[in-house]
XYZ file of C-alpha atoms in Angstrom:
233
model
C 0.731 -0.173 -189.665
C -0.359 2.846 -190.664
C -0.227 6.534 -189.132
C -1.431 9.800 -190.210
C 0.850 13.088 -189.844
C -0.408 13.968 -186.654
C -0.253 10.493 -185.414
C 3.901 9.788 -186.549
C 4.739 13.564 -184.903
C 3.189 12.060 -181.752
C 5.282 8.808 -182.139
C 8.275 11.091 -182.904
C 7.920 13.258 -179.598
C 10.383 12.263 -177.882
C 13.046 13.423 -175.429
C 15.771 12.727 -177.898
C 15.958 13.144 -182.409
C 17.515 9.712 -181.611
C 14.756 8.049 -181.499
C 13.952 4.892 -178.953
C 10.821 3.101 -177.789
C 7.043 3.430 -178.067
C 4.107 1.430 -177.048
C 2.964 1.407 -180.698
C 6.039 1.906 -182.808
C 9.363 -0.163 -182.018
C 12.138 2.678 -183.125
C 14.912 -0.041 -182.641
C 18.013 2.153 -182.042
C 21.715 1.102 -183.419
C 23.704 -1.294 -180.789
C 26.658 0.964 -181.698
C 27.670 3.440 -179.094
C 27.297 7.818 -180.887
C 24.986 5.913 -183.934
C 21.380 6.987 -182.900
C 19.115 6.652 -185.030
C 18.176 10.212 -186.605
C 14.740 11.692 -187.448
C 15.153 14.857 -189.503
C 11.516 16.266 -189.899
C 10.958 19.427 -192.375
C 8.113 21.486 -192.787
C 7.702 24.116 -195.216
C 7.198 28.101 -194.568
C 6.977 27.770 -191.023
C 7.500 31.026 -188.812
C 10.262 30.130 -186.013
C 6.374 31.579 -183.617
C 3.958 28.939 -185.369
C 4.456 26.744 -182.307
C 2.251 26.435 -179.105
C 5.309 26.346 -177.108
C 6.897 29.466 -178.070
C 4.020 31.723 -176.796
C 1.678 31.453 -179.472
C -2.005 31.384 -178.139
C -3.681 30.950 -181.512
C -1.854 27.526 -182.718
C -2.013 24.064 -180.695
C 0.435 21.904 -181.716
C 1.228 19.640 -178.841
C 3.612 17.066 -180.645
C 6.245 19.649 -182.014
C 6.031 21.491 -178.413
C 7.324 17.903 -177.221
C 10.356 17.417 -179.548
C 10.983 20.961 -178.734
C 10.882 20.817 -174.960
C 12.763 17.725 -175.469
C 16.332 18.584 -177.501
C 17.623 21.917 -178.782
C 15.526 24.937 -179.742
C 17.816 26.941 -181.868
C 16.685 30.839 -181.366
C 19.197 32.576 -183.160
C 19.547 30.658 -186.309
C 19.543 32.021 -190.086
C 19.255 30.400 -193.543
C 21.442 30.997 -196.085
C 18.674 32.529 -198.217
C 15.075 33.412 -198.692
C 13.526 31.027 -200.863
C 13.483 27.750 -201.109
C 15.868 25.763 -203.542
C 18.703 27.491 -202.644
C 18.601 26.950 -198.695
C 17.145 23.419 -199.662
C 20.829 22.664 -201.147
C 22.498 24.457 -197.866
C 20.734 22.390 -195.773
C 21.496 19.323 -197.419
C 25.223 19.895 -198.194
C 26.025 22.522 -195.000
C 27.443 25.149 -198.090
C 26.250 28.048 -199.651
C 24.549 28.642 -202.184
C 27.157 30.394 -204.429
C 28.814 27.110 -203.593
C 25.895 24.456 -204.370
C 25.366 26.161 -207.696
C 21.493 26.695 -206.852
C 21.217 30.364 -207.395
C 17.041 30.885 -207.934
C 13.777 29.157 -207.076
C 13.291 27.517 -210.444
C 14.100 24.873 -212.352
C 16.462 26.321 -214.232
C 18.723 26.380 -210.704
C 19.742 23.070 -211.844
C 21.351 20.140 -209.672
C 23.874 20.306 -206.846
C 27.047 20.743 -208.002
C 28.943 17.464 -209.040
C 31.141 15.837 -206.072
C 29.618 18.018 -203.168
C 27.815 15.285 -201.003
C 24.681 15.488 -199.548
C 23.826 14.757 -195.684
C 22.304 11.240 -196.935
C 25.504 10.383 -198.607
C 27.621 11.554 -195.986
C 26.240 9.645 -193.039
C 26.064 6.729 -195.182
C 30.026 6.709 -196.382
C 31.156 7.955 -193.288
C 28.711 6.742 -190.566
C 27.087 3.293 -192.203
C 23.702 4.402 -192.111
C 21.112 3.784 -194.134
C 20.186 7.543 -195.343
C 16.166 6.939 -196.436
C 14.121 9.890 -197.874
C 10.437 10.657 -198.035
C 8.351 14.478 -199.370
C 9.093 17.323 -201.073
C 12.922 17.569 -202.176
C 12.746 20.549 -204.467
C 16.958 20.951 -205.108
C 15.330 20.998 -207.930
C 12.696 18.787 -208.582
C 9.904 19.228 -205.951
C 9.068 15.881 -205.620
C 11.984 13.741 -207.026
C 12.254 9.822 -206.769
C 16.107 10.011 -207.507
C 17.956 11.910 -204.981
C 21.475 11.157 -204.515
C 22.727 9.669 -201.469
C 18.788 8.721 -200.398
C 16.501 5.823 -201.048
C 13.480 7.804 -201.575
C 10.446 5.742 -199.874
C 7.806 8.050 -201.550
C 8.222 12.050 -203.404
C 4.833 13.126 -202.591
C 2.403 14.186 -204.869
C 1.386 17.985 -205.652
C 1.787 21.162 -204.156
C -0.467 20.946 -201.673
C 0.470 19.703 -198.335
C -3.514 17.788 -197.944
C -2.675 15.696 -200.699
C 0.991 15.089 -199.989
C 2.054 15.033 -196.372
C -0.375 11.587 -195.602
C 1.454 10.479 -197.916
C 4.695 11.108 -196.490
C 3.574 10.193 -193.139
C 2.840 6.547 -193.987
C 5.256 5.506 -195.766
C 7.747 6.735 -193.149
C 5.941 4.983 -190.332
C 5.720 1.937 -192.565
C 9.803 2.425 -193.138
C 10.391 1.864 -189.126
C 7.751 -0.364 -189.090
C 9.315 -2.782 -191.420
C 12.684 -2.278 -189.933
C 11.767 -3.269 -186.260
C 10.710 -6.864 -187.557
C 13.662 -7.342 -189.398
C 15.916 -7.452 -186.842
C 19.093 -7.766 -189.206
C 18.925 -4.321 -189.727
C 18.519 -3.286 -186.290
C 22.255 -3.123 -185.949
C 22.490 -0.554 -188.871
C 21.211 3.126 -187.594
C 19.012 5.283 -190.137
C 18.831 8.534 -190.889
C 15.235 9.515 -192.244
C 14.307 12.883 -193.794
C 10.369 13.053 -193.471
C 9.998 16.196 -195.627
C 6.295 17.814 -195.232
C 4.630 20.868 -196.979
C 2.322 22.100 -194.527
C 2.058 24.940 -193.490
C 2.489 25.816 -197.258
C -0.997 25.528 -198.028
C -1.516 29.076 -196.631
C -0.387 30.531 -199.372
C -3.017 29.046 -202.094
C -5.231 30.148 -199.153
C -4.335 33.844 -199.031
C -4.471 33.466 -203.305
C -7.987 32.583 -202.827
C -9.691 34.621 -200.556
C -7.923 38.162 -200.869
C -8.956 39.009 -204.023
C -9.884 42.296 -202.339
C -7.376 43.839 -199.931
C -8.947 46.122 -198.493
C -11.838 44.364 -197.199
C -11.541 40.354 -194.681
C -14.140 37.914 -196.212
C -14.552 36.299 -192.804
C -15.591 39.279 -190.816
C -16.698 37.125 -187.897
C -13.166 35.888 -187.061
C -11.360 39.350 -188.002
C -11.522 40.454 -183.908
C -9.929 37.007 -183.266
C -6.924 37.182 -185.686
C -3.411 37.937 -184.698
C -2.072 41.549 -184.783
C 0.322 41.942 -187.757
C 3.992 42.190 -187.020
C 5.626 45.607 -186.476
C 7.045 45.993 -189.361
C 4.305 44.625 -191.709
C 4.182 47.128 -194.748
């Protein structure tokens, strides 16, 4: 079975992360009472306003307005730092930074410290699940095959979220896929990281086409563009 980004979102709107029953896609939830199932879907560089739901007219983006309107919408929220590595290992461990031991957005940030568990190890010590990974990991390999606690069902490819987020897409469809017709593992819950990198691609857009600052290339869109923030500089 396969589905396209778009197409697993859509699957994945639902009014709960733990995920139940579609039409097309049997998300066979744990037997166990407080074991959903658990969907954790990332996406990279994307403003808290890049969503239909949340007033803006210029993006439609119908399937993450449904999970939204669905669970939790967490308005006043903060990451524990600017760039990517670093909040990468906060949001995998729930520590800091200073803590994880990835300081910069290189490779030289090196590995999570030694002993500190990741969410995919926790859940799976503490919770039985099976803790499955697929995308961009970048804690500090970008796209890593070997990430501890996590069987990693594909790393991507490339920078570029075109290339890599199909990629991603399918093989985590084809993960529940596979699990509803075994039904021995439909007493064991999952917890599935489906890590994308679009919207990144804006950036290698912006690279290309403002070579000169000063003037828009595409002059008949400019009127139709959104106003920059207040306190653009």
């Amino acid at each position: 079975m396969k589905l396209h980004r778009r197409d697993f979102l859509k699957a994945s709107a639902l009014p709960m992360m733990g995920l139940s029953l579609t039409s097309k896609l049997s998300l066979a939830a744990s037997q166990k009472p407080g074991r959903p199932n658990i969907l954790l879907v990332i996406t990279d560089q994307h403003h808290h306003k890049a969503f239909g739901c949340m007033g803006n007219k210029y993006l439609n983006t119908p399937n993450f307005d449904e999970i939204i309107k669905g669970g939790v919408s967490f308005r006043n929220a903060y990451s524990t730092n600017p760039v990517c590595i670093p909040a990468r290992s906060s949001m995998f461990t729930g520590r800091m930074p200073t803590e994880t031991g990835n300081w910069f957005n290189s490779a030289r940030s090196g590995v999570i410290e030694k002993g500190m568990p990741t969410l995919g190890q926790w859940l799976s010590d503490h919770g039985g699940y099976e803790s499955v990974y697929a995308g961009k990991w970048h804690v500090p390999v970008c796209h890593d095959f070997n990430i501890e606690g996590f069987d990693v069902l594909t790393a991507g490819q490339h920078h570029w979220g075109d290339v890599s987020d199909e990629m991603v897409s399918v093989a985590c469809s084809n993960y529940i896929y596979n699990r509803c017709m075994e039904k021995d593992k439909q007493q064991q819950p999952f917890f599935m990281v489906c890590s994308l990198i679009q919207p990144h691609d804006i950036c290698k857009w912006l690279n290309i086409n403002t070579n000169n600052k000063d003037t828009f290339r595409y002059a008949d869109v400019a009127e139709n563009t959104p106003e920059l923030p207040g306190n653009f500089d």
